mmCIF file of C-alpha atoms and ligand atoms in Angstrom:
data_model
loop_
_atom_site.group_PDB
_atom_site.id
_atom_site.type_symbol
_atom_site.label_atom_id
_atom_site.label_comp_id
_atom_site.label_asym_id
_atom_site.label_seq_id
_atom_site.Cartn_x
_atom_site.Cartn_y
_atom_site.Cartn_z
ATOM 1 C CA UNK A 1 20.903 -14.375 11.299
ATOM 2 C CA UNK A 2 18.734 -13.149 14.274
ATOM 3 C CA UNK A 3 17.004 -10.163 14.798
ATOM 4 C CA UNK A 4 14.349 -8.433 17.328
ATOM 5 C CA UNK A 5 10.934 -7.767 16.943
ATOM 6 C CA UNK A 6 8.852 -4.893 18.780
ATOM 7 C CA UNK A 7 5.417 -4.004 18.730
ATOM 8 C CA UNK A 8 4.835 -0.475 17.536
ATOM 9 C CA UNK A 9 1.294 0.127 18.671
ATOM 10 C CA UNK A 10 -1.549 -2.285 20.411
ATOM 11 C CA UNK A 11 -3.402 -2.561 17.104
ATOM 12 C CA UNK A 12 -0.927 -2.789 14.057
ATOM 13 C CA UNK A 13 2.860 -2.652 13.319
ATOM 14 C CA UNK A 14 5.608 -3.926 14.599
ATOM 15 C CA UNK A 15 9.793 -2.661 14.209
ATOM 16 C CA UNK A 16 12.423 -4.986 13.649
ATOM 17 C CA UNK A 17 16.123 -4.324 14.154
ATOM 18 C CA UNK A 18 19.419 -6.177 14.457
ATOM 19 C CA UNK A 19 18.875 -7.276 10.798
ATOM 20 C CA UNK A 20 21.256 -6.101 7.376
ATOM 21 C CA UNK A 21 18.163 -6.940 4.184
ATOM 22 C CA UNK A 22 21.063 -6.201 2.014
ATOM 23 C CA UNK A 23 22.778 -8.924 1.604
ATOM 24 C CA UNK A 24 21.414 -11.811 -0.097
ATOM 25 C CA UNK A 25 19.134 -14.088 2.220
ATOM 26 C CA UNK A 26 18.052 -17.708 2.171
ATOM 27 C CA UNK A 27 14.376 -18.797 2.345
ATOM 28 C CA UNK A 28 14.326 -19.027 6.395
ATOM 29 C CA UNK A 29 15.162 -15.762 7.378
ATOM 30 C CA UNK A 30 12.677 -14.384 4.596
ATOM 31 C CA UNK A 31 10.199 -16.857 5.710
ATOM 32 C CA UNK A 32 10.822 -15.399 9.481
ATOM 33 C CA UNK A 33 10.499 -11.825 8.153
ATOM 34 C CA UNK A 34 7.091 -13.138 6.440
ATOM 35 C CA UNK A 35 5.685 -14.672 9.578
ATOM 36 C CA UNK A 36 6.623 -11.180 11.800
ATOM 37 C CA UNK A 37 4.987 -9.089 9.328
ATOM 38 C CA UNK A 38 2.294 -11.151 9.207
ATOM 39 C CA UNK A 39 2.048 -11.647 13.251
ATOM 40 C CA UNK A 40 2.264 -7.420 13.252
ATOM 41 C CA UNK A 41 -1.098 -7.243 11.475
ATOM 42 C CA UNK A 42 0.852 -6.644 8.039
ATOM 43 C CA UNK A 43 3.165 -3.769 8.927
ATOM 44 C CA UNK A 44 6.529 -4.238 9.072
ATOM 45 C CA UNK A 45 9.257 -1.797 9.513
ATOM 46 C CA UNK A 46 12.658 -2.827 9.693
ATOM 47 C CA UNK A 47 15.080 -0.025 10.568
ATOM 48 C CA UNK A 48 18.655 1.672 9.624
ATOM 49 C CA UNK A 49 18.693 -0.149 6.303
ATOM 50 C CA UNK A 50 21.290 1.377 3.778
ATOM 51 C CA UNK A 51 20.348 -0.344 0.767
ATOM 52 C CA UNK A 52 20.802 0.101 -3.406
ATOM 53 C CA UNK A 53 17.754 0.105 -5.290
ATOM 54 C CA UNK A 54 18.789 -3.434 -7.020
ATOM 55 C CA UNK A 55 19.476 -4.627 -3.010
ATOM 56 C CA UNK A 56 15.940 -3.269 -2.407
ATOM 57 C CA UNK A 57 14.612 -5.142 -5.602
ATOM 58 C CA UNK A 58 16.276 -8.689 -4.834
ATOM 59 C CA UNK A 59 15.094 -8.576 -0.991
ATOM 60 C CA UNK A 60 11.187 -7.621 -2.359
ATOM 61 C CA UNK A 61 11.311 -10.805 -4.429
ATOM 62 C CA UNK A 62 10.907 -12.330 -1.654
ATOM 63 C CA UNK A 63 7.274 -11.877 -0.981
ATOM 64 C CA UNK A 64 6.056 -11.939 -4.845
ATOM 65 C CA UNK A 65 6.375 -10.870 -8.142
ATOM 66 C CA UNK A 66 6.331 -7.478 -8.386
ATOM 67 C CA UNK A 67 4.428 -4.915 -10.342
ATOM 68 C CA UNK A 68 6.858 -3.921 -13.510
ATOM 69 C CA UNK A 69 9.647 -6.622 -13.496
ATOM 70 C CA UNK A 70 9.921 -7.953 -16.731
ATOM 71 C CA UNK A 71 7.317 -10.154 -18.024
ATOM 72 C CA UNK A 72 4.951 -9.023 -15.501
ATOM 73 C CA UNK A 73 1.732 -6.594 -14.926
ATOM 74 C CA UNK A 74 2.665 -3.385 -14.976
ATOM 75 C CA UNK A 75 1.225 -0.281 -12.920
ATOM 76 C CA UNK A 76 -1.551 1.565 -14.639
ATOM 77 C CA UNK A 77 0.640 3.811 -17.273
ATOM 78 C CA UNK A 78 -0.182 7.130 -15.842
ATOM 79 C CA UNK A 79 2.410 6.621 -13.316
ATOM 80 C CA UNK A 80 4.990 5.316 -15.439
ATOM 81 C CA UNK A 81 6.652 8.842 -15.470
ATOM 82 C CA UNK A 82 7.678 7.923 -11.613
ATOM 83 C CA UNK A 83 8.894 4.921 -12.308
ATOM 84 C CA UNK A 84 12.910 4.580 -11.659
ATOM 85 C CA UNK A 85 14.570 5.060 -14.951
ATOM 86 C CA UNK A 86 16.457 1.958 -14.792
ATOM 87 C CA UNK A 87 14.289 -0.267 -13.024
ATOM 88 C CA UNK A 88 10.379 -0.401 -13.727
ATOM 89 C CA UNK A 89 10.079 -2.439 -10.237
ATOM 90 C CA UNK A 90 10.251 0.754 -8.324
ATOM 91 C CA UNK A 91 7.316 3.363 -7.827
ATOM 92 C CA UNK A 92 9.295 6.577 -6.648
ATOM 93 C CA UNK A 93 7.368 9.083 -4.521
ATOM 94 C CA UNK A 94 9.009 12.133 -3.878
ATOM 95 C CA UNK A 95 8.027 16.463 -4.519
ATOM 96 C CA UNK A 96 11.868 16.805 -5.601
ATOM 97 C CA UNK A 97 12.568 17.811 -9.213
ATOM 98 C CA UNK A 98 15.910 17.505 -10.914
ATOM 99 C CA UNK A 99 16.661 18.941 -14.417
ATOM 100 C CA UNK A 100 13.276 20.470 -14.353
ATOM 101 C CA UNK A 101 11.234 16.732 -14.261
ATOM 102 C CA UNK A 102 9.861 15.293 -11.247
ATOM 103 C CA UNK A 103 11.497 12.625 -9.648
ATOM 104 C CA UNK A 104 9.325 10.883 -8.157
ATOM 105 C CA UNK A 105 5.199 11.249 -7.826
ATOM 106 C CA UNK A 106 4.558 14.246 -5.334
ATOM 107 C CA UNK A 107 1.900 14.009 -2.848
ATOM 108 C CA UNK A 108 1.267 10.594 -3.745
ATOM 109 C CA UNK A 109 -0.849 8.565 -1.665
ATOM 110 C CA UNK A 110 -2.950 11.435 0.185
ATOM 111 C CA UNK A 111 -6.255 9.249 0.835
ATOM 112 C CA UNK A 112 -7.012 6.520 2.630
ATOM 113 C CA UNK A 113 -6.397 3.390 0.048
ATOM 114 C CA UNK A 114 -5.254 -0.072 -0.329
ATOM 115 C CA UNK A 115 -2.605 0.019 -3.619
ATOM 116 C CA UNK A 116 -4.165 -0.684 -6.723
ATOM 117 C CA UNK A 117 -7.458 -2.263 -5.533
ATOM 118 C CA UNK A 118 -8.427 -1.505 -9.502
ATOM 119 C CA UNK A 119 -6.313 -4.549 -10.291
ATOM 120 C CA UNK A 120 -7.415 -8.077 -10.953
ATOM 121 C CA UNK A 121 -4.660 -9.183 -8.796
ATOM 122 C CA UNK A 122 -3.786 -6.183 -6.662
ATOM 123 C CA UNK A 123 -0.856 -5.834 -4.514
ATOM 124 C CA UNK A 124 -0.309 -7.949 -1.854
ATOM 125 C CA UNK A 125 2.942 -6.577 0.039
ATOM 126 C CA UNK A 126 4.232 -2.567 -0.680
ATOM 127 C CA UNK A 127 7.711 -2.570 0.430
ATOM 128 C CA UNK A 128 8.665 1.193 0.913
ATOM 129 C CA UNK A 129 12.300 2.226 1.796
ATOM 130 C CA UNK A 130 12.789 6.076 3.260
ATOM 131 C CA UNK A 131 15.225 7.552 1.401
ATOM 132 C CA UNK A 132 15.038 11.028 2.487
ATOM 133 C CA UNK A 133 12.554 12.151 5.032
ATOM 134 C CA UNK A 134 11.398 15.661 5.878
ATOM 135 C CA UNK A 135 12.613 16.924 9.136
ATOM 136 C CA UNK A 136 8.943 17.305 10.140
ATOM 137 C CA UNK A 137 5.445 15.777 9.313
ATOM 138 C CA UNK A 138 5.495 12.556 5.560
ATOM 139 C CA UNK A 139 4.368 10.254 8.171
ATOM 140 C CA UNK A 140 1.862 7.766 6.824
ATOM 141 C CA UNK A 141 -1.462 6.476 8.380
ATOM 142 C CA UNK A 142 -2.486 3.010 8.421
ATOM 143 C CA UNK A 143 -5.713 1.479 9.214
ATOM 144 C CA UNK A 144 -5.747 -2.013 10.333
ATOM 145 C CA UNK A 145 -9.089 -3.258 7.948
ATOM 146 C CA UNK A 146 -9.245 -7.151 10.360
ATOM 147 C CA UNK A 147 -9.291 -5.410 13.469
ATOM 148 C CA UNK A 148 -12.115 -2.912 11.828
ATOM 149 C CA UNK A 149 -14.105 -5.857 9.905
ATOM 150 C CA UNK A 150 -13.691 -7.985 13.552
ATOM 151 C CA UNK A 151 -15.429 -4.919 15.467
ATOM 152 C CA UNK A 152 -18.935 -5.312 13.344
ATOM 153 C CA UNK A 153 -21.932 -6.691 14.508
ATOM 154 C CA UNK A 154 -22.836 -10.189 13.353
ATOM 155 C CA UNK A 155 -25.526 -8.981 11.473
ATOM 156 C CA UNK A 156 -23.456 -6.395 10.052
ATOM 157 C CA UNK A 157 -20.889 -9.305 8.920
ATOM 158 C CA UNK A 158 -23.735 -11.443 7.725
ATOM 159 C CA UNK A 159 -25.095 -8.744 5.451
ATOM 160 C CA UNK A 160 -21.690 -7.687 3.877
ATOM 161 C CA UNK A 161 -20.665 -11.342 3.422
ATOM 162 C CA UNK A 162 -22.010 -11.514 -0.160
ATOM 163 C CA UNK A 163 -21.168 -8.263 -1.567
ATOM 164 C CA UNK A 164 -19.026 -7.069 -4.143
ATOM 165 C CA UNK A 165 -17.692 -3.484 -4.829
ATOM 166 C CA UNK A 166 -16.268 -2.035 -8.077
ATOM 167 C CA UNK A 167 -12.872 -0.397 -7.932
ATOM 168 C CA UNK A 168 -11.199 1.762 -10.632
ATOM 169 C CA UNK A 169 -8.551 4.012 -11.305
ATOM 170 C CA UNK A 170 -11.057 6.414 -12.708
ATOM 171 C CA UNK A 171 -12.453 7.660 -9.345
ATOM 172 C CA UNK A 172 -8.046 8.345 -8.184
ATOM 173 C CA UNK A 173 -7.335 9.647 -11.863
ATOM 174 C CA UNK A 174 -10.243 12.359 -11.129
ATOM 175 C CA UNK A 175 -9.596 13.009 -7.880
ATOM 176 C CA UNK A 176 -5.762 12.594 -7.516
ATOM 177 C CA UNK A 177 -4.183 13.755 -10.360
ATOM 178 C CA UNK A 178 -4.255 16.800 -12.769
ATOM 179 C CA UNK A 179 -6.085 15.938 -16.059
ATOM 180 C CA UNK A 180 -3.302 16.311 -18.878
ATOM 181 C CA UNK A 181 -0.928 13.726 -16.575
ATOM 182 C CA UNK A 182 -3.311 11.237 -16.784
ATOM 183 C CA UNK A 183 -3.333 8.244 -19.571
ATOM 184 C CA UNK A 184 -6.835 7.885 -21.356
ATOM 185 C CA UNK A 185 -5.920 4.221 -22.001
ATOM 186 C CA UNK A 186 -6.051 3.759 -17.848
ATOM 187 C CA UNK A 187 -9.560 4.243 -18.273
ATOM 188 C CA UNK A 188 -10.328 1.933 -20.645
ATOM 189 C CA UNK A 189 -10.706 -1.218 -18.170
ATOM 190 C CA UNK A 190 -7.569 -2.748 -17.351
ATOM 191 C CA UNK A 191 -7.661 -1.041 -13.860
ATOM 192 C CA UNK A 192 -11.380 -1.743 -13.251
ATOM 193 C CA UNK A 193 -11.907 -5.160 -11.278
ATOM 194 C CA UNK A 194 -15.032 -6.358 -8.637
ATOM 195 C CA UNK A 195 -13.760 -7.864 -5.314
ATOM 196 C CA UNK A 196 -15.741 -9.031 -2.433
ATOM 197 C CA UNK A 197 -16.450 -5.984 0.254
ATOM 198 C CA UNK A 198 -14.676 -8.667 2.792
ATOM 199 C CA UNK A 199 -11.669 -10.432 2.044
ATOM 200 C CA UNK A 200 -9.932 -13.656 3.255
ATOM 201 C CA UNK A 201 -5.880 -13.512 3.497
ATOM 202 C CA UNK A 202 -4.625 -15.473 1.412
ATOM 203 C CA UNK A 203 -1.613 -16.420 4.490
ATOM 204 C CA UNK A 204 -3.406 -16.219 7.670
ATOM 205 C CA UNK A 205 -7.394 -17.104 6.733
ATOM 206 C CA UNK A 206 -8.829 -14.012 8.489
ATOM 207 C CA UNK A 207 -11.417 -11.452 6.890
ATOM 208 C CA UNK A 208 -10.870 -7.910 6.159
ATOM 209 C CA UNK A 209 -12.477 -5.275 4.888
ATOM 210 C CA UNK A 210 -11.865 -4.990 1.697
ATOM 211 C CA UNK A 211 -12.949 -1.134 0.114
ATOM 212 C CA UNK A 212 -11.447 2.014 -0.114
ATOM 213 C CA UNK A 213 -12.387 5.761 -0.388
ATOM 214 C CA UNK A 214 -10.134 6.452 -3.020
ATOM 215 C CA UNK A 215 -10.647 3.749 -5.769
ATOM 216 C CA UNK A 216 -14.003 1.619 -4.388
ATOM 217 C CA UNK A 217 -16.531 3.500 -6.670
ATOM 218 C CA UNK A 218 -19.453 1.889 -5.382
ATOM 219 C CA UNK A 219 -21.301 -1.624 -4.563
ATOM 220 C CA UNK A 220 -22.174 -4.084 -7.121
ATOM 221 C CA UNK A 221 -26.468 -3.922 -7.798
ATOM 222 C CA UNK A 222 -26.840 -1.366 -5.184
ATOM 223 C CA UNK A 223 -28.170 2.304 -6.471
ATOM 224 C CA UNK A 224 -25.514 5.278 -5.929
ATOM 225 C CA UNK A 225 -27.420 6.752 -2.585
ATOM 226 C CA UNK A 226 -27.507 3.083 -0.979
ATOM 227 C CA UNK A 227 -23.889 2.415 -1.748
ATOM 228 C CA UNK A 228 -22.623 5.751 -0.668
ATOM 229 C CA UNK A 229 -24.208 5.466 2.456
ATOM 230 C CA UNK A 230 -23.306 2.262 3.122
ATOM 231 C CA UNK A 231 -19.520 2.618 2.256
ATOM 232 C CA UNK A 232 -19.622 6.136 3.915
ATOM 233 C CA UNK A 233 -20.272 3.827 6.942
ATOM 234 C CA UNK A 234 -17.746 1.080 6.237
ATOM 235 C CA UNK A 235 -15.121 4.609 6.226
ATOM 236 C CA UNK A 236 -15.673 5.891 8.872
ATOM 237 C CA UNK A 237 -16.107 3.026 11.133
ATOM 238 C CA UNK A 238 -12.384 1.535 9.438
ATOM 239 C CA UNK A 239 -10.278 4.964 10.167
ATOM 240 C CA UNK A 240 -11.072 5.226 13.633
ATOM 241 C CA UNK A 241 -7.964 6.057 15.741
ATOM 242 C CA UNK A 242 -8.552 2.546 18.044
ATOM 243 C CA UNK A 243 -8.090 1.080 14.475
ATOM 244 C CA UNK A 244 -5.137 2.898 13.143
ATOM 245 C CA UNK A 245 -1.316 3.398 13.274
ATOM 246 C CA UNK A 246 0.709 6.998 12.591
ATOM 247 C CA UNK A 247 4.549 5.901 11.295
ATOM 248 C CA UNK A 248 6.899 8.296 11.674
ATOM 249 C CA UNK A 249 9.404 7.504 9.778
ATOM 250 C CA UNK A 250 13.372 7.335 10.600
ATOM 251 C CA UNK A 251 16.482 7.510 7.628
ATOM 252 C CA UNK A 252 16.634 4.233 6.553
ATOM 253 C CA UNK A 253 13.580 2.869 7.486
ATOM 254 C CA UNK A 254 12.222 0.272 5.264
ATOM 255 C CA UNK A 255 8.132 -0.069 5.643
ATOM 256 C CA UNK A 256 5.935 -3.504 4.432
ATOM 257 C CA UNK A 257 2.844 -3.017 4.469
ATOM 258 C CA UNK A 258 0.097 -5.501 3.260
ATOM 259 C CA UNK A 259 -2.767 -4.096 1.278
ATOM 260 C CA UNK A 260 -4.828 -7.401 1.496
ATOM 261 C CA UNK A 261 -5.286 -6.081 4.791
ATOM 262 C CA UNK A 262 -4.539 -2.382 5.820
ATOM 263 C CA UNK A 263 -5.358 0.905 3.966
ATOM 264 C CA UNK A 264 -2.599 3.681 4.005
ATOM 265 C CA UNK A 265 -3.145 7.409 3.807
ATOM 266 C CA UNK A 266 0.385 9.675 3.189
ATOM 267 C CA UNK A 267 0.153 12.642 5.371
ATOM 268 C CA UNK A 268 1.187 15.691 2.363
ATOM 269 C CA UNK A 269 2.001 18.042 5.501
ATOM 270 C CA UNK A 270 6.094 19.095 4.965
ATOM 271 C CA UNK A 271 5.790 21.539 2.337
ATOM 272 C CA UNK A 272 9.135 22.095 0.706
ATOM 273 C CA UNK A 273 11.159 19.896 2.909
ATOM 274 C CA UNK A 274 12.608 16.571 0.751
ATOM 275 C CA UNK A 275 11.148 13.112 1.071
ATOM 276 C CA UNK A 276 11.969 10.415 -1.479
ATOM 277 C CA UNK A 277 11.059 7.342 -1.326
ATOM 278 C CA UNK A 278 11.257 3.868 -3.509
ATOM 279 C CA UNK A 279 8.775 2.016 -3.480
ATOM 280 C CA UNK A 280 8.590 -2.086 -4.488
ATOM 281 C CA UNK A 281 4.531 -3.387 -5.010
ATOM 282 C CA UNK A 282 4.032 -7.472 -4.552
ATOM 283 C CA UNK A 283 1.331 -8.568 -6.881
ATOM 284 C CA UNK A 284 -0.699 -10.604 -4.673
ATOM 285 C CA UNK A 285 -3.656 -13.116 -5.051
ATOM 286 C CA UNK A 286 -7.102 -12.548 -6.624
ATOM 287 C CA UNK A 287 -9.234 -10.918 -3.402
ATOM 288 C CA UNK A 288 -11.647 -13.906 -2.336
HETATM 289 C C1 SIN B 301 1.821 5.440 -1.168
HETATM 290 O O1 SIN B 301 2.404 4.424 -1.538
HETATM 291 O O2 SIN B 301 0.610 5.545 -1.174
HETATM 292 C C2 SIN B 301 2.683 6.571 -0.643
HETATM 293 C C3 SIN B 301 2.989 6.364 0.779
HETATM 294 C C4 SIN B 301 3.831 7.481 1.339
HETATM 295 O O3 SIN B 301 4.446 8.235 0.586
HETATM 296 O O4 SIN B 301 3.879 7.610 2.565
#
């Protein structure tokens, strides 16, 4: 099977089409999808797919183990409410509500962040499809966190090389989600981990930036002031425009995007219009 691959902007992203993910597929096409996303800067999206959530499942196996399948890490518990009822592989965002429960998280994903940097092993690939899309506005924003760590001075480079920064769910949980959803025993330490501020990917060897506003709480043996200025920097100089990507999204759409190497940011901006969306996490390697 063939398909075509266009870029979507200079900097990140690229849209494939001419390609069915819901059939079964053998190791070479996935390994071609791989090599595209990875070529695009680690965002893929791969249009007018009409897929069940089990055909969603079985193509996201292809690029890891995934966050909930059986015998593996689950998310952190306070979002186990959004989880699909029948399948703990898929993260549901969505502000619908049916029988008076929510069916998916609402506003999920409004900061800049890379998913679950407060894992040991956080995710490598998210594989979103778009279910149901507002008319206007749930695009997303991603940041392309190479192209942002390539831009620094050498000095700049050479200074961050050997630091660390602590990420936990404790910083989202406080500022993300209303206190009686949240699960004490998320704050206990399973979603608290130290990675290095810069990253090598695992697949293609190059450094990133690796820190986020919304779960990097600050930088390993640095006070509070020193850290927040220097990760205040590391922000702002990452989400500038020349560094990031606005998809808006089409019916169908299925998005890959690789958190080793981007930060996302959900634009909450539709109001009452629908938008659900399943969502597949890859649990990839530990950040080095
Ligand atoms: C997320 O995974 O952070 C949500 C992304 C989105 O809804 O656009």
């Amino acid at each position: 099977m063939s398909f075509t691959v266009n870029p979507l902007s200079p900097v990140l992203g690229a849209e494939i089409t001419g390609l069915d993910i819901a059939q079964p597929m053998g190791e070479n096409l996935a390994k071609d999808i791989r090599q595209s996303w990875l070529d695009a800067g680690g965002l893929l999206v791969i249009r007018d797919q009409t897929l069940t959530t089990e055909q969603h499942i079985q193509f996201s196996r292809h690029f890891g183990p995934l966050f909930g399948a059986p015998g593996e890490t689950p998310l952190q518990e306070t979002v186990s409410r959004y989880l699909h009822p029948d399948h703990p592989e898929i993260y549901r965002v969505s502000n619908r509500v049916e029988n008076g429960k929510p069916k998916g998280r609402a506003g999920a994903g409004t900061y800049w962040h890379s998913d679950v940097s407060f894992k040991q092993r956080p995710a490598s690939a998210s594989i979103m499809h778009a279910i149901e899309i507002p008319d206007i506005g749930g695009d997303t924003l991603f940041c392309n966190m190479t192209a942002a760590y390539e831009a620094l001075s050498g000095a700049m480079k050479e200074m961050l090389a050997p630091l660390r920064a602590h990420h936990d769910f404790a910083q989202t949980a406080a500022t993300q989600f209303a206190k009686p959803v949240v699960i004490e025993e998320d704050l206990k330490g399973d979603n608290r981990a130290i990675h290095p501020v810069v990253r090598t990917h695992g697949d293609t060897g190059r450094k990133s930036l690796y820190v986020n506003p919304g779960m990097t709480t600050g930088l390993d043996n640095f006070d509070d002031e020193e850290s927040a200025v220097l990760l205040g920097f590391l922000f702002d100089h990452a989400t500038q425009p020349e560094f990031t990507f606005r998809h808006h999204y089409r019916q169908g759409d299925v998005v890959m995007w690789d958190n080793r190497s981007l930060m996302h940011y959900a634009i909450n901006d539709y109001g009452d219009q629908p938008r659900y969306m399943e969502r597949t996490t890859s649990i990839g390697e530990k950040p080095a």
